Coordinates of C-alpha atoms in Angstrom, one line a residue:
M1 CA 0.0 0.0 0.0
R2 CA 1.3 3.4 -0.9
R3 CA 1.9 5.6 2.1
S4 CA 0.8 9.2 2.4
D5 CA 1.9 12.1 4.5
W6 CA -1.4 12.3 6.3
K7 CA 0.0 14.3 9.2
S8 CA 1.1 17.2 7.0
V9 CA -2.2 17.3 5.2
L10 CA -4.2 17.2 8.5
D11 CA -1.9 19.8 10.1
A12 CA -2.6 22.1 7.1
A13 CA -6.3 21.5 7.2
T14 CA -6.5 21.9 11.0
S15 CA -4.6 25.2 10.9
G16 CA -6.9 26.6 8.3
A17 CA -10.0 25.3 10.1
L18 CA -8.9 26.7 13.4
E19 CA -8.2 30.0 11.9
H20 CA -11.7 30.1 10.5
L21 CA -13.4 28.9 13.7
D22 CA -11.4 31.3 15.9
S23 CA -12.4 34.2 13.7
L24 CA -16.1 33.6 13.9
P25 CA -16.8 36.1 16.8
H26 CA -15.3 39.0 14.8
R27 CA -15.1 38.1 11.1
P28 CA -17.6 39.5 8.6
V29 CA -20.6 37.2 8.6
L30 CA -20.9 37.5 4.8
P31 CA -17.6 38.0 2.9
A32 CA -17.4 41.2 0.8
A33 CA -16.5 39.8 -2.6
D34 CA -18.1 39.5 -6.0
H35 CA -18.1 36.4 -8.3
A36 CA -15.2 37.6 -10.5
R37 CA -12.9 38.2 -7.5
I38 CA -13.5 34.8 -6.1
R39 CA -12.9 33.1 -9.4
T40 CA -9.7 35.0 -9.8
A41 CA -8.5 33.8 -6.4
L42 CA -9.4 30.2 -7.1
D43 CA -8.8 29.8 -10.9
Q44 CA -5.6 27.7 -10.7
P45 CA -6.2 24.9 -13.2
P46 CA -4.5 21.5 -12.7
G47 CA -1.0 21.5 -14.1
T48 CA 0.7 18.6 -15.9
A49 CA 2.8 17.5 -13.0
G50 CA 0.4 18.0 -10.1
I51 CA 1.0 19.6 -6.7
D52 CA 1.8 18.2 -3.3
P53 CA -1.5 17.6 -1.4
T54 CA -0.3 19.6 1.7
R55 CA 0.3 22.6 -0.5
V56 CA -3.1 22.2 -2.1
V57 CA -4.8 22.3 1.3
E58 CA -2.7 25.3 2.4
D59 CA -3.5 27.2 -0.8
L60 CA -7.2 26.3 -0.4
A61 CA -7.3 27.6 3.2
R62 CA -5.5 30.8 2.1
D63 CA -7.4 31.4 -1.2
L64 CA -10.9 30.2 -0.4
G65 CA -11.0 30.9 3.4
P66 CA -11.6 34.7 3.1
Y67 CA -14.6 34.1 0.9
V68 CA -16.4 31.6 3.1
A69 CA -19.6 32.9 4.8
A70 CA -19.5 32.6 8.6
Q71 CA -22.6 30.4 8.6
A72 CA -21.5 28.9 12.0
S73 CA -21.4 32.4 13.5
G74 CA -23.9 33.2 16.2
R75 CA -25.0 36.2 14.1
Y76 CA -26.1 34.3 11.0
F77 CA -29.9 34.6 11.1
G78 CA -30.8 33.8 7.4
F79 CA -32.4 30.8 5.7
V80 CA -33.0 28.7 8.8
A81 CA -29.3 27.7 8.8
G82 CA -28.0 25.9 11.9
G83 CA -24.4 26.3 13.1
L84 CA -21.8 23.7 13.9
H85 CA -21.8 21.9 17.2
P86 CA -18.3 20.9 18.3
A87 CA -19.2 17.2 18.6
S88 CA -20.5 17.2 15.1
L89 CA -17.3 18.8 13.8
G90 CA -15.2 16.2 15.5
A91 CA -17.4 13.4 14.2
E92 CA -17.2 14.8 10.6
V93 CA -13.4 14.8 10.8
L94 CA -13.4 11.2 11.7
V95 CA -16.0 10.3 9.1
A96 CA -14.0 12.0 6.4
A97 CA -10.8 10.2 7.5
W98 CA -12.6 6.8 7.8
D99 CA -14.0 7.3 4.3
Q100 CA -16.8 4.9 4.7
N101 CA -19.4 4.1 2.0
A102 CA -22.2 3.3 4.3
P103 CA -25.1 1.5 2.6
M104 CA -24.8 -1.9 4.4
F105 CA -23.7 -3.5 7.6
S106 CA -21.6 -6.1 5.7
S107 CA -19.4 -3.4 4.1
T108 CA -19.0 -1.0 7.0
P109 CA -20.5 -2.3 10.2
G110 CA -19.3 0.3 12.7
V111 CA -20.9 3.4 11.3
V112 CA -24.1 1.5 10.4
V113 CA -24.6 0.6 14.0
A114 CA -23.8 4.2 15.1
E115 CA -26.5 5.4 12.7
E116 CA -28.9 2.8 13.9
L117 CA -28.5 4.0 17.5
A118 CA -28.8 7.7 16.4
A119 CA -32.1 6.8 14.7
Q120 CA -33.4 5.1 17.8
W121 CA -32.4 8.0 20.0
L122 CA -34.0 10.6 17.8
V123 CA -37.3 8.7 17.8
G124 CA -37.3 8.3 21.5
L125 CA -36.2 12.0 22.1
M126 CA -39.3 13.2 20.2
S127 CA -41.7 10.6 21.7
L128 CA -42.6 9.3 18.2
P129 CA -43.7 5.7 17.9
E130 CA -40.8 3.5 18.9
T131 CA -41.1 1.2 15.9
S132 CA -40.7 4.0 13.5
S133 CA -38.1 3.7 10.7
V134 CA -35.5 6.3 10.0
G135 CA -33.5 7.3 6.9
F136 CA -30.6 9.7 6.9
V137 CA -30.6 11.7 3.7
T138 CA -29.1 14.9 2.4
G139 CA -31.6 17.4 3.7
G140 CA -35.2 18.4 4.2
Q141 CA -35.9 18.1 0.5
M142 CA -34.9 14.5 0.2
A143 CA -36.4 13.7 3.7
T144 CA -39.8 15.0 2.4
F145 CA -39.3 13.1 -0.8
T146 CA -38.6 9.9 1.1
C147 CA -41.6 10.2 3.4
L148 CA -43.9 11.0 0.5
A149 CA -42.6 8.1 -1.5
A150 CA -43.6 5.9 1.5
A151 CA -47.0 7.6 1.5
R152 CA -47.5 7.1 -2.2
H153 CA -46.7 3.4 -1.8
E154 CA -49.0 2.9 1.1
V155 CA -52.1 4.7 0.0
L156 CA -51.9 3.0 -3.4
R157 CA -51.3 -0.4 -1.8
E158 CA -54.4 0.1 0.3
A159 CA -56.2 0.9 -3.0
G160 CA -55.0 -2.3 -4.5
W161 CA -52.2 -1.0 -6.6
D162 CA -48.4 -1.8 -6.5
V163 CA -46.7 1.4 -7.6
E164 CA -43.2 -0.1 -7.4
A165 CA -44.2 -2.9 -9.8
D166 CA -46.7 -1.2 -12.0
G167 CA -45.8 2.5 -11.9
L168 CA -48.3 5.3 -11.9
A169 CA -49.8 4.9 -15.4
G170 CA -53.3 3.6 -14.7
A171 CA -53.0 3.9 -11.0
P172 CA -55.9 5.3 -8.8
P173 CA -55.4 9.1 -8.6
I174 CA -53.9 10.4 -5.4
T175 CA -55.1 13.7 -4.0
V176 CA -52.5 15.7 -2.0
V177 CA -53.8 18.2 0.5
V178 CA -51.4 21.0 1.5
K179 CA -51.8 24.3 3.3
S180 CA -51.5 27.6 1.6
G181 CA -48.1 28.2 3.3
A182 CA -46.6 24.8 2.4
H183 CA -42.8 24.8 1.8
A184 CA -41.7 24.8 -1.9
T185 CA -39.8 21.5 -1.3
V186 CA -43.1 19.7 -0.7
L187 CA -44.3 20.8 -4.2
R188 CA -40.9 19.8 -5.7
A189 CA -41.1 16.4 -4.0
L190 CA -44.5 15.8 -5.6
R191 CA -43.0 16.6 -9.0
F192 CA -40.1 14.1 -8.4
L193 CA -42.7 11.4 -7.4
G194 CA -44.8 11.8 -10.6
L195 CA -47.8 13.1 -8.7
G196 CA -47.6 16.7 -10.0
E197 CA -48.8 19.9 -8.6
R198 CA -52.2 19.5 -10.2
S199 CA -52.9 16.7 -7.7
I200 CA -52.9 19.3 -5.0
V201 CA -55.9 20.7 -3.0
T202 CA -54.8 23.8 -1.1
V203 CA -56.3 24.6 2.3
A204 CA -56.5 28.0 3.8
C205 CA -54.5 29.0 6.9
D206 CA -55.0 31.3 9.8
D207 CA -53.0 34.5 10.4
N208 CA -49.9 32.6 11.5
D209 CA -49.9 30.3 8.6
N210 CA -51.4 27.4 10.6
V211 CA -53.8 25.2 8.7
R212 CA -57.4 25.8 9.6
P213 CA -59.1 22.6 10.8
D214 CA -62.5 23.7 9.5
E215 CA -61.1 24.3 6.0
L216 CA -59.3 20.9 6.1
E217 CA -62.5 19.2 7.1
Q218 CA -64.3 20.8 4.3
A219 CA -61.6 19.8 1.8
L220 CA -61.6 16.2 2.9
H221 CA -65.4 16.0 2.5
T222 CA -64.8 16.6 -1.3
I223 CA -62.1 14.0 -1.7
H224 CA -62.6 10.3 -2.3
G225 CA -59.8 7.8 -2.8
P226 CA -56.1 7.8 -1.9
T227 CA -55.2 10.9 0.0
I228 CA -51.9 12.4 1.3
V229 CA -52.1 15.3 3.7
V230 CA -49.1 17.5 4.5
V231 CA -48.8 19.7 7.6
E232 CA -46.0 21.5 9.4
C233 CA -44.1 21.5 12.6
G234 CA -42.5 25.0 12.4
N235 CA -43.6 27.0 9.4
V236 CA -40.7 28.4 7.4
N237 CA -41.9 32.0 7.7
T238 CA -43.8 32.1 11.0
G239 CA -42.4 29.2 12.9
G240 CA -46.1 28.2 13.6
F241 CA -47.4 24.7 14.5
D242 CA -50.4 23.1 12.9
D243 CA -53.1 21.6 15.2
F244 CA -51.9 18.0 15.0
A245 CA -54.6 16.6 17.2
A246 CA -57.3 18.1 15.1
V247 CA -55.5 17.0 11.9
A248 CA -55.3 13.4 13.3
D249 CA -59.0 13.4 14.2
L250 CA -60.0 14.6 10.8
T251 CA -57.8 12.2 8.8
D252 CA -58.7 9.3 11.0
A253 CA -62.3 9.9 10.1
H254 CA -61.4 10.3 6.4
R255 CA -59.6 6.9 6.6
A256 CA -62.5 5.3 8.4
A257 CA -64.7 6.4 5.5
G258 CA -62.8 4.1 3.2
N259 CA -60.2 6.6 1.9
P260 CA -56.5 5.4 2.2
T261 CA -54.9 8.3 4.0
W262 CA -51.3 9.2 5.1
V263 CA -50.4 12.4 7.0
H264 CA -46.9 13.8 6.6
V265 CA -45.3 16.4 8.8
D266 CA -42.8 18.8 7.3
G267 CA -40.7 19.4 10.5
A268 CA -37.6 20.9 8.8
V269 CA -37.7 24.0 11.1
M270 CA -39.0 22.8 14.4
L271 CA -39.6 19.0 14.7
L272 CA -37.2 19.1 17.7
A273 CA -39.8 21.0 19.6
A274 CA -41.2 17.6 20.4
A275 CA -38.1 17.1 22.6
S276 CA -38.9 20.1 24.8
P277 CA -41.4 19.9 27.7
V278 CA -41.9 23.7 27.5
M279 CA -43.1 23.3 23.9
A280 CA -45.4 20.3 24.6
D281 CA -48.6 22.2 24.0
N282 CA -47.5 22.9 20.4
V283 CA -47.0 19.3 19.5
V284 CA -50.0 17.5 21.0
G285 CA -51.1 14.8 18.5
L286 CA -47.8 14.9 16.6
D287 CA -47.1 11.2 17.4
R288 CA -50.5 10.2 15.9
L289 CA -49.5 11.1 12.3
D290 CA -47.7 8.9 9.8
S291 CA -44.3 10.4 8.8
W292 CA -42.0 13.3 9.8
S293 CA -39.1 15.0 8.1
T294 CA -36.5 17.3 9.4
D295 CA -33.1 18.8 8.9
G296 CA -30.3 17.8 11.3
H297 CA -28.3 20.7 9.9
K298 CA -30.9 23.2 11.1
L299 CA -31.7 23.3 14.8
L300 CA -29.8 20.2 15.8
N301 CA -26.6 21.9 14.4
V302 CA -24.9 18.9 12.9
A303 CA -22.7 19.5 9.9
Y304 CA -24.1 19.8 6.4
D305 CA -25.5 17.7 4.9
C306 CA -28.1 15.8 7.0
G307 CA -31.8 15.3 6.6
I308 CA -33.9 12.8 8.5
A309 CA -36.9 10.9 7.2
I310 CA -39.1 9.1 9.8
C311 CA -42.0 6.8 9.1
R312 CA -44.5 5.1 11.5
N313 CA -45.1 2.4 8.9
A314 CA -41.6 0.9 8.5
A315 CA -42.9 -1.6 5.9
A316 CA -44.2 1.2 3.6
H317 CA -40.9 3.1 4.1
R318 CA -38.8 0.1 3.2
A319 CA -41.0 -0.9 0.2
A320 CA -40.6 2.5 -1.3
M321 CA -36.8 2.7 -0.8
S322 CA -35.3 -0.7 -0.6
I323 CA -33.1 -2.3 -3.3
Q324 CA -31.8 -5.8 -3.9
A325 CA -29.0 -7.1 -6.1
A326 CA -27.3 -10.4 -6.4
Y327 CA -23.9 -9.0 -5.4
L328 CA -25.1 -7.3 -2.3
E329 CA -24.7 -8.9 1.1
Q330 CA -27.9 -8.0 2.9
G331 CA -30.2 -9.5 5.4
T332 CA -28.2 -9.1 8.6
E333 CA -29.9 -8.3 11.9
A334 CA -28.6 -4.7 11.6
R335 CA -30.5 -1.9 10.0
E336 CA -29.3 -1.6 6.4
P337 CA -29.2 2.2 5.5
L338 CA -29.8 1.6 1.8
D339 CA -33.3 0.3 2.6
W340 CA -34.4 3.6 4.1
S341 CA -33.1 6.3 1.7
P342 CA -33.0 7.0 -2.0
E343 CA -29.2 6.9 -2.0
F344 CA -26.9 3.9 -2.6
S345 CA -23.4 5.1 -2.2
R346 CA -23.6 7.5 0.8
R347 CA -21.5 9.1 3.5
A348 CA -22.1 8.1 7.1
R349 CA -23.9 11.4 7.9
G350 CA -25.8 9.8 10.9
V351 CA -22.5 9.6 12.8
G352 CA -22.6 13.4 13.4
V353 CA -26.2 13.0 14.7
Y354 CA -24.9 10.2 17.1
A355 CA -22.1 12.5 18.4
T356 CA -24.2 15.6 18.8
L357 CA -27.0 13.8 20.6
R358 CA -24.5 12.2 23.0
S359 CA -22.9 15.6 23.7
L360 CA -26.1 17.5 24.2
G361 CA -28.1 14.9 26.0
R362 CA -31.9 15.1 26.3
D363 CA -31.8 18.3 28.5
G364 CA -29.4 19.9 26.1
V365 CA -31.6 19.4 23.1
A366 CA -34.6 20.7 25.0
E367 CA -32.6 23.7 26.1
L368 CA -31.5 24.4 22.5
V369 CA -35.1 24.5 21.4
E370 CA -36.1 26.8 24.3
R371 CA -33.1 29.1 24.0
T372 CA -33.5 29.8 20.3
T373 CA -37.2 30.5 20.9
R374 CA -36.4 32.8 23.8
L375 CA -33.8 34.7 21.6
A376 CA -36.3 35.0 18.8
H377 CA -38.6 36.8 21.3
R378 CA -35.7 39.0 22.3
F379 CA -35.4 40.1 18.7
A380 CA -39.1 40.7 18.3
D381 CA -39.4 42.7 21.5
A382 CA -36.4 44.9 20.8
L383 CA -37.5 45.7 17.2
R384 CA -41.1 46.3 18.1
E385 CA -40.2 48.6 21.0
S386 CA -37.9 50.7 18.7
G387 CA -41.0 51.9 16.8
R388 CA -39.2 51.4 13.5
A389 CA -40.5 47.9 12.8
A390 CA -43.6 45.8 13.2
I391 CA -43.6 42.1 14.0
V392 CA -45.9 40.4 11.6
N393 CA -46.2 36.9 13.0
D394 CA -47.1 35.4 16.4
V395 CA -43.6 34.4 17.6
V396 CA -44.1 30.9 18.9
S397 CA -40.7 29.4 18.0
N398 CA -37.4 30.5 16.5
Q399 CA -38.8 32.5 13.5
V400 CA -39.6 36.2 13.4
L401 CA -41.1 38.2 10.5
V402 CA -40.3 41.9 10.5
R403 CA -41.9 44.7 8.5
W404 CA -39.7 47.8 8.5
I405 CA -41.8 50.9 8.6
A406 CA -40.8 53.3 5.9
P407 CA -42.0 57.0 6.1
D408 CA -42.8 56.9 2.4
G409 CA -44.8 53.7 2.7
D410 CA -42.4 51.6 0.7
H411 CA -41.8 49.1 3.5
G412 CA -40.4 46.4 1.2
R413 CA -37.7 48.7 -0.2
L414 CA -36.7 49.7 3.3
A415 CA -36.4 46.0 4.4
D416 CA -34.1 45.3 1.5
E417 CA -32.0 48.4 2.2
V418 CA -31.6 47.5 5.9
M419 CA -30.6 43.9 5.1
A420 CA -28.2 45.0 2.5
G421 CA -26.5 47.5 4.8
V422 CA -26.1 44.9 7.6
R423 CA -24.8 42.3 5.2
A424 CA -22.3 44.8 3.6
E425 CA -20.7 45.7 6.9
G426 CA -20.6 42.0 7.9
S427 CA -22.1 42.4 11.4
A428 CA -24.9 39.9 10.8
F429 CA -26.8 38.1 8.1
F430 CA -30.5 38.3 7.5
S431 CA -32.6 37.0 4.6
G432 CA -35.9 38.3 3.2
T433 CA -39.2 36.7 2.2
T434 CA -42.4 37.8 0.5
Y435 CA -45.2 36.8 2.8
R436 CA -48.8 37.4 1.8
G437 CA -47.8 40.1 -0.6
Q438 CA -45.4 41.9 1.8
R439 CA -41.7 42.1 1.4
L440 CA -40.4 41.3 4.9
M441 CA -37.2 40.5 6.7
R442 CA -37.1 37.0 8.2
I443 CA -35.1 36.2 11.3
S444 CA -34.2 32.6 12.1
V445 CA -32.4 31.8 15.3
S446 CA -31.1 28.4 14.7
D447 CA -27.4 28.4 15.9
W448 CA -26.5 26.7 19.2
A449 CA -23.8 29.4 19.6
T450 CA -26.1 32.4 19.4
D451 CA -26.4 34.3 22.7
E452 CA -28.0 37.5 24.0
Q453 CA -25.0 39.6 23.0
D454 CA -25.3 38.4 19.4
V455 CA -28.9 39.4 19.3
D456 CA -28.3 42.8 20.9
Q457 CA -25.4 43.5 18.5
A458 CA -27.5 42.5 15.5
V459 CA -30.4 44.7 16.7
E460 CA -28.1 47.6 17.1
A461 CA -26.9 47.2 13.5
L462 CA -30.4 46.8 12.1
L463 CA -31.7 50.0 13.8
R464 CA -28.6 51.9 12.8
H465 CA -29.1 51.0 9.1
A466 CA -32.8 51.7 9.4
R467 CA -32.0 55.2 10.6
L468 CA -29.5 55.7 7.7
A469 CA -32.0 54.5 5.2
T470 CA -34.8 56.8 6.4
G471 CA -32.8 59.9 7.3

């Protein structure tokens, strides 16, 4: 076996990584550079002879490092992006060094068992049915896809159709019920699954983008045959929670009337609320539904990429995802990862979940949910009290919608100017959204490292740029 100078490469990588991590409290949250400048810094095509790996890593840290967003900063409040827990970082270093392709126990037993345990712990932590199956995928998009594939399988199976064998041509039509504020990844997953957006019935929401049970009941009365309903645990704009108990009651009745029914929960933003006693009132009935998806790289703060698909009906989950081939060595007592996700070759992303859960513990996960919610309230209170902004949503978790009040009435323009000013100086990062026709600023508190000082510093920057923009 050819030997490599691993120590020199790791020393170079560690030096660059530590420089980045140590700079997080004071470096610009968003680097000030345009596309052309970054290309100029990185455009060093491979030469004929090649370069020593250590030098390549040193050059990468030097040339690319200045243009990396400080997404693990406590002041990154855009796009529901979690930070990086130290246990996850350490696990990712090991996973990269171990270089495991992790589809089966027979090929890589250690990491498969670690993922098996992480799956079991997650289900227990959120008080979901203990026999639920879990797949570790790339993110919320593929977690939703995986759960809806299981849903498609099961509602068609109950209608007497084998979609895996016979495809969708000629199958009984599936009606998909979503709320008006459903995340775009749900619609995209339906396209991937061949169901299409015209299969959708949209149900109205209340003022916090929570589905209205009366509207859901009315919609279900008009639907006959296989039905998939999608609700949310943490709306991407408002952070709101649907009434899971009411949804469960209504869909149980729909199922009892002879309609094969599956209810999926998009929990990318706040499924972990189920781990917090303080948030218990928001998740009543969550465990009565059929599948749940979330992002580990959001609130759990594991490294990118990590999505999690959970299904009550393990048989449906496995039927939709499993694969067999003569050359594979399957059928052990261990959980085989390739049976629970759409990937074959895959990195052992569940090891980061294993490490982070062990480090945080049950109390730590609950505290993380509660602290990010508390800090979201701190943002909302400070901006509301300034008189320069209005809070549009009912802040029930870690999301805040802000309308900046412009003297000339062009509130959307002011929102964009305030966000642009704060981004340009690098003091924090916020992203915008268009919500019910309004251009707003969205605050997402999702980083385990964020504290009161980060919030106060960000509020000061926001108000300063609001004053500059309005004169």
